[in-house]
Coordinates of C-alpha atoms in Angstrom, one line a residue:
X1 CA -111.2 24.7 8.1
X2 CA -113.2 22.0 10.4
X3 CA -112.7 18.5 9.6
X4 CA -115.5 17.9 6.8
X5 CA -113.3 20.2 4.7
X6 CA -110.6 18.7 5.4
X7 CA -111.5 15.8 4.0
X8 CA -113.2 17.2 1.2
X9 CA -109.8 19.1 -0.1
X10 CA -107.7 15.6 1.0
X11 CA -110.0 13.9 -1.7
X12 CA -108.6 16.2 -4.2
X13 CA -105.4 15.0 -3.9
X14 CA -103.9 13.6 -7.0
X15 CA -106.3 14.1 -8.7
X16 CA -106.8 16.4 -12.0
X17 CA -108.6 19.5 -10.3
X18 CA -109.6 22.9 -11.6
X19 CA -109.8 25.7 -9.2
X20 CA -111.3 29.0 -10.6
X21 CA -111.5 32.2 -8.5
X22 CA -114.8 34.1 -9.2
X23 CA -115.9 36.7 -6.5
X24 CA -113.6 35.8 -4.0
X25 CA -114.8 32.3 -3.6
X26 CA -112.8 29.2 -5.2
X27 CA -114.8 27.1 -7.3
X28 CA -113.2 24.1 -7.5
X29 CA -113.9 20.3 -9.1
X30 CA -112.2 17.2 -10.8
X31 CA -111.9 17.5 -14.3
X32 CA -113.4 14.9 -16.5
X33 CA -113.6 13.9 -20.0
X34 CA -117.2 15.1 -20.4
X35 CA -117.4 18.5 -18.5
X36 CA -116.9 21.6 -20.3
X37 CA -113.0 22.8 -19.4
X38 CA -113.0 25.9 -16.9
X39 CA -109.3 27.1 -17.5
X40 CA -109.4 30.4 -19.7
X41 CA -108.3 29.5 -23.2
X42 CA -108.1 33.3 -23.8
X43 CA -105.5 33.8 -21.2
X44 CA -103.3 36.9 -20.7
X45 CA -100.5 34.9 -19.4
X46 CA -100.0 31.3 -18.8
X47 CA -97.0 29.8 -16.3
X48 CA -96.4 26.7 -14.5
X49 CA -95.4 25.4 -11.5
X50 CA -93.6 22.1 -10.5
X51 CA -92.3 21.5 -7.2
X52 CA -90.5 19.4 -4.6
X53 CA -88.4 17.3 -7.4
X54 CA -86.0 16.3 -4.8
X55 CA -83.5 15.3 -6.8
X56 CA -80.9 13.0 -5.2
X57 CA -83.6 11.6 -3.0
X58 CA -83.4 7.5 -2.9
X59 CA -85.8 6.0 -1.2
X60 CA -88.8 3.2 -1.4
X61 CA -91.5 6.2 -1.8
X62 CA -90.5 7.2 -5.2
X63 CA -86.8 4.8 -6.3
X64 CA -86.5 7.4 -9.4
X65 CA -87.1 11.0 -8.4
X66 CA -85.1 12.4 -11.3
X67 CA -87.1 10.0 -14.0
X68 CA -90.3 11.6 -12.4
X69 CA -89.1 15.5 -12.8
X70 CA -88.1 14.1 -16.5
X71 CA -91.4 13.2 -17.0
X72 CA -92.7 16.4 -15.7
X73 CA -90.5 18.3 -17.5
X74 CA -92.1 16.3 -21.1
X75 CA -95.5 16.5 -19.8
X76 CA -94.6 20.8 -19.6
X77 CA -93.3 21.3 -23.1
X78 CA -96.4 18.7 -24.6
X79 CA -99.0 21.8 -23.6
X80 CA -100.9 23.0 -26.0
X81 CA -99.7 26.7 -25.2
X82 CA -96.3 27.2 -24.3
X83 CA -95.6 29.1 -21.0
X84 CA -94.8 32.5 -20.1
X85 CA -92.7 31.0 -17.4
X86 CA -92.5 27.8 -15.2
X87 CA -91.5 28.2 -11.5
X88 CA -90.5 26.1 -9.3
X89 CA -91.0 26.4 -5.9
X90 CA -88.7 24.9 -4.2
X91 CA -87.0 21.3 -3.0
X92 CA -85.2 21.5 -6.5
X93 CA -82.4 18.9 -4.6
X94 CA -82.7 16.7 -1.3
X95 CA -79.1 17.4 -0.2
X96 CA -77.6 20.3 -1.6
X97 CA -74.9 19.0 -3.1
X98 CA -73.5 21.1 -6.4
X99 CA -74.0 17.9 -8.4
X100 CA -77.8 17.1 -8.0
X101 CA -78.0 21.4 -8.8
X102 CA -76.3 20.8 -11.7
X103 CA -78.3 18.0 -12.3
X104 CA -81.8 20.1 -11.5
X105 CA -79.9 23.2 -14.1
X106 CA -79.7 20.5 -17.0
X107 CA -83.2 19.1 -16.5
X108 CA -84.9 22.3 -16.4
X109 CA -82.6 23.9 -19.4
X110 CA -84.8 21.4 -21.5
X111 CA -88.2 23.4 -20.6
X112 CA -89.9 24.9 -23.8
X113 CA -91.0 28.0 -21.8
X114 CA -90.3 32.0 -21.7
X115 CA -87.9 31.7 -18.4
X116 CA -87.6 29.2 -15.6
X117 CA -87.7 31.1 -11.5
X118 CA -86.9 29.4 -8.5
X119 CA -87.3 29.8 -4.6
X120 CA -85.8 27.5 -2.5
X121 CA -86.9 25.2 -0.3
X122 CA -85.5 23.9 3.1
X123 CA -83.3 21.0 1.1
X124 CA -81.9 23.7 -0.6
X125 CA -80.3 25.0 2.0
X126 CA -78.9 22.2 4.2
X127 CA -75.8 23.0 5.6
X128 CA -74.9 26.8 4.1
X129 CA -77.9 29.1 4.3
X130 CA -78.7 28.9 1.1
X131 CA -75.4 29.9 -0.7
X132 CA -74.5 26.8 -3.1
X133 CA -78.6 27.2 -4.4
X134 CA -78.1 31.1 -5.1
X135 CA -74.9 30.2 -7.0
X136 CA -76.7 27.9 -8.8
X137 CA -79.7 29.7 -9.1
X138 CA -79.9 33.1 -7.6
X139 CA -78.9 35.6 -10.8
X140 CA -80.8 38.6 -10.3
X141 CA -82.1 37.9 -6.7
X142 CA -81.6 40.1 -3.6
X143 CA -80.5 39.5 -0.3
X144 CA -80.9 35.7 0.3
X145 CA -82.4 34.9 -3.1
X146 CA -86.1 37.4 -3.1
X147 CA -86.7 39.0 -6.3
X148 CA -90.0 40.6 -8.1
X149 CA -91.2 40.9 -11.6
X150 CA -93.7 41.8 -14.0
X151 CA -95.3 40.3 -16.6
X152 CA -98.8 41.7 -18.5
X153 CA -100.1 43.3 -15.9
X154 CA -99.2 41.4 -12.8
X155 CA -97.0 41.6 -9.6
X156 CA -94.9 38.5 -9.6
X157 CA -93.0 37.9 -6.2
X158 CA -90.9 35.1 -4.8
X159 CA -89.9 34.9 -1.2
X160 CA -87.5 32.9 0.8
X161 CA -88.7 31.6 3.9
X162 CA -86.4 28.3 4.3
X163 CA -83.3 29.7 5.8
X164 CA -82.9 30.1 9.5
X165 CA -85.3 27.4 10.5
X166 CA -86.3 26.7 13.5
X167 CA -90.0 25.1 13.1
X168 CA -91.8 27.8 11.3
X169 CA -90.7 29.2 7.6
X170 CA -89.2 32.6 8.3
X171 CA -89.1 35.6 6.1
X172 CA -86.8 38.3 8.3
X173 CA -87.0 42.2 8.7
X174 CA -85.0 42.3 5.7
X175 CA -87.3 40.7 3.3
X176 CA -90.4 42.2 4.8
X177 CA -88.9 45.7 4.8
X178 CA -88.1 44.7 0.7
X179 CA -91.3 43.9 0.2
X180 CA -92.7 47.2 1.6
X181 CA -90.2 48.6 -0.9
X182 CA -91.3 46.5 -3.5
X183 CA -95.0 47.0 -3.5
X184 CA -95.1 51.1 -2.7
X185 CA -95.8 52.4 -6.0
X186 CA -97.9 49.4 -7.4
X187 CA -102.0 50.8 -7.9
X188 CA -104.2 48.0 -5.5
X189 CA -105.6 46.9 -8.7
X190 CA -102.8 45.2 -9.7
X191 CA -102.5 41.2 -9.4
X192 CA -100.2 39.7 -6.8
X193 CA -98.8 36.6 -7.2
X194 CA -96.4 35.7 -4.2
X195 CA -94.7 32.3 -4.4
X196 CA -93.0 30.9 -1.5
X197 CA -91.7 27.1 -0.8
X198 CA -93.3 26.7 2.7
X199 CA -97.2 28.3 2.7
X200 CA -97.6 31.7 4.1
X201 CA -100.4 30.5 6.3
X202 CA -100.6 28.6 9.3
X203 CA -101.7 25.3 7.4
X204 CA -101.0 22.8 10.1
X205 CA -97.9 24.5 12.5
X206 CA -97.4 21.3 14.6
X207 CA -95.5 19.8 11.6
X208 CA -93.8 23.3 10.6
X209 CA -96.4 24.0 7.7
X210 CA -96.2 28.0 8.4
X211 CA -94.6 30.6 8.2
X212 CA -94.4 32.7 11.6
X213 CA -94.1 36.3 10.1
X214 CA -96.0 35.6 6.7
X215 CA -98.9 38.0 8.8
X216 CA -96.9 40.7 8.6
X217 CA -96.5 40.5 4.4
X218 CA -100.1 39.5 3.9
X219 CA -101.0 42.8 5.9
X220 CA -99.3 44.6 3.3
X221 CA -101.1 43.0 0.9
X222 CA -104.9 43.9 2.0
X223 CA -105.4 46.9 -0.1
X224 CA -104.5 44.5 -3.3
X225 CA -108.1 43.0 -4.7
X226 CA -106.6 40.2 -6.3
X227 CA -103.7 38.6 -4.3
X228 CA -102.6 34.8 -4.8
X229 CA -100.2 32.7 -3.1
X230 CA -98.0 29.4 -4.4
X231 CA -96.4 27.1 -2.0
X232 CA -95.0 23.4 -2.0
X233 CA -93.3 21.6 0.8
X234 CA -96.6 19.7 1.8
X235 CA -96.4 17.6 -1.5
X236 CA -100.1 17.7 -1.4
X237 CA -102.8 19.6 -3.0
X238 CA -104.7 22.0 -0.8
X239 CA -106.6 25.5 -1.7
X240 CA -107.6 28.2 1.4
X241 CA -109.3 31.8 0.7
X242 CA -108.7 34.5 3.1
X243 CA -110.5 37.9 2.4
X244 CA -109.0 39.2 -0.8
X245 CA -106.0 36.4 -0.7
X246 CA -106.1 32.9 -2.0
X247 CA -103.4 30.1 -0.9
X248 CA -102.9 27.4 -3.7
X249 CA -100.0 24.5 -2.1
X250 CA -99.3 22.2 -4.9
X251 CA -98.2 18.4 -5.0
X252 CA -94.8 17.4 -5.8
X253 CA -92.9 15.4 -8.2
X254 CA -90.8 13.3 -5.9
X255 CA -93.0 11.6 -3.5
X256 CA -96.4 12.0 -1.7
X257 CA -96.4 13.2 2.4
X258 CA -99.0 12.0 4.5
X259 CA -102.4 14.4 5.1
X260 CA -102.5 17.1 7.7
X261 CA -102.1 15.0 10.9
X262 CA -102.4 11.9 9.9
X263 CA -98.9 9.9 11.6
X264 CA -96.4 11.5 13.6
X265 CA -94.5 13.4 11.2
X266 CA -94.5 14.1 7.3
X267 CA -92.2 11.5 6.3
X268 CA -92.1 9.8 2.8
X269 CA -95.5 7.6 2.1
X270 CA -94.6 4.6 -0.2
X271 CA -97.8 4.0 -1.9
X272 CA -98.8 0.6 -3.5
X273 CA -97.3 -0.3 -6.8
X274 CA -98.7 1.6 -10.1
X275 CA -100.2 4.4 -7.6
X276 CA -97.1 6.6 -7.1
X277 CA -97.8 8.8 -10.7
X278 CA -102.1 9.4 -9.3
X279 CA -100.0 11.6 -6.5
X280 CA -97.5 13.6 -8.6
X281 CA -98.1 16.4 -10.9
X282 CA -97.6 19.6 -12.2
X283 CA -100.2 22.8 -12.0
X284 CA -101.1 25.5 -14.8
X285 CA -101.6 28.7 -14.1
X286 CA -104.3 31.4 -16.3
X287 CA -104.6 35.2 -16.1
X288 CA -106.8 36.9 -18.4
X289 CA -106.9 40.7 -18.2
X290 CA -109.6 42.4 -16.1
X291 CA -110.8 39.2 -14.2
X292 CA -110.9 38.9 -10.6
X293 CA -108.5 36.3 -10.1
X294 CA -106.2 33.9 -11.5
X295 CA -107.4 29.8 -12.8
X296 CA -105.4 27.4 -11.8
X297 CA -105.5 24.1 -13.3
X298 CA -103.5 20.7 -11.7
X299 CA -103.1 17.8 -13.4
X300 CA -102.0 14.4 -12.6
X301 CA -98.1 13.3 -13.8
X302 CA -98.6 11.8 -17.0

């Protein structure tokens, strides 16, 4: 991506976007009040996904992180169709601690959808590789909280790649060798949707936005003709195609981190009073049968 595109995908940000895949190629623009409404109303599935509520987070960027998730989790169950499923990937807490999980288990118990999945992201997982989130959150998972599923017709699959950090997200031999296991028997026409917390490509390395053995996975994947990938941890909204693969990162509902590059590292922005909500959200997801790809709709915290 050179620097023109950069900025054209940073002007996306907070802003209510749709993103349609059509032929490989993203079409994407911000939705207003007068253009005709590109998200499939005759959807297969629909899901949701929220991320980075940091709960327990205090701070001038965002003083009331949990009032924000709150207010993502109303702005959820007010959609016209109720979800198949909201996931969230990742960041649920800021420190780990059993009570802001609990906290994060009571806010999302109030979600009017078919089931609410997690992945975890690097606050997750503090100081104990990951074990108080699986407690809290890992029924049904293998090894260090990976799992798949499917739902009409397509390959759901969340991966870990938070634990064992050194700069880089990780996945491990483990996981890929489950993955290889997991995908065997699937026909290449079947939709993948992978969701990880940090993204599976190398969006910017020098601040740890990668994952160093994602390669290896999306190698696997090339003989799927519809493959797309969910990530948060860059609080930010940013869209990349790769042959038959599409990355989606999502914003967050905590606080905003600064563009690729832009400062010395991705601390906490504090934006100017009333402009905090423009750079939260929360992103709907469409699959209808037989189409190349999936919609993906992001809107703006409400």
């Amino acid at each position: 991506m050179n620097r023109r595109q950069l900025i054209k995908h940073g002007a996306w940000f907070g802003a209510a976007v749709a993103l349609a895949v059509a032929g490989g190629e993203v079409v994407s623009r911000v939705v207003d009040a007068d253009a005709p409404d590109p998200f499939p109303k005759d959807a297969t599935l629909r899901f949701v996904q929220v991320s980075d509520s940091h709960i327990g987070f205090t701070g001038p960027a965002n003083t009331d992180v949990a009032g924000s998730f709150h207010r993502a989790v109303k702005q959820v169950n007010a959609l016209k169709h109720r979800p198949d499923f909201v996931l969230h990937s990742g960041d649920l807490t800021h420190l780990a601690t059993p009570a802001q999980f609990d906290h994060v288990k009571q806010m999302t118990s109030e979600l009017k959808a078919g089931r609410v999945v997690f992945v975890p992201g690097e606050h997750d997982s503090i100081d104990d590789a990951g074990q108080k989130y699986r407690a809290a959150f890992g029924k049904g998972t293998v090894g260090d909280g990976w799992y798949s599923f499917d739902l009409q017709g397509v390959h759901f699959i969340g991966l870990v790649n938070t634990l064992n950090l050194k700069k880089l997200g990780h996945l491990g031999e483990d996981q890929i060798a489950w993955v290889q296991r997991d995908i065997a028997g699937l026909h290449s026409d079947t939709p993948i949707v992978v969701f990880s917390h940090i993204p599976l490509f190398a969006l910017y390395p020098a601040w740890g936005w990668g994952t160093d053995d994602a390669a290896r996975v999306l190698q696997m994947l090339a003989r799927f003709s519809s493959v797309t990938c969910l990530n948060g941890h860059i609080h930010q909204l940013f869209t990349k195609t790769e042959g038959n693969v599409t990355f989606h990162s999502a914003t967050t509902t905590a606080y905003p981190l600064p563009k690729p590059g832009q400062g010395p590292a991705p601390a906490p922005v504090t934006l100017p009073a009333g402009k905090l909500q423009d750079a939260l959200g929360i992103r709907e997801v469409g699959y209808v049968r037989g189409r190349a790809g999936l919609a993906v709709r992001d809107q703006k915290l409400a």
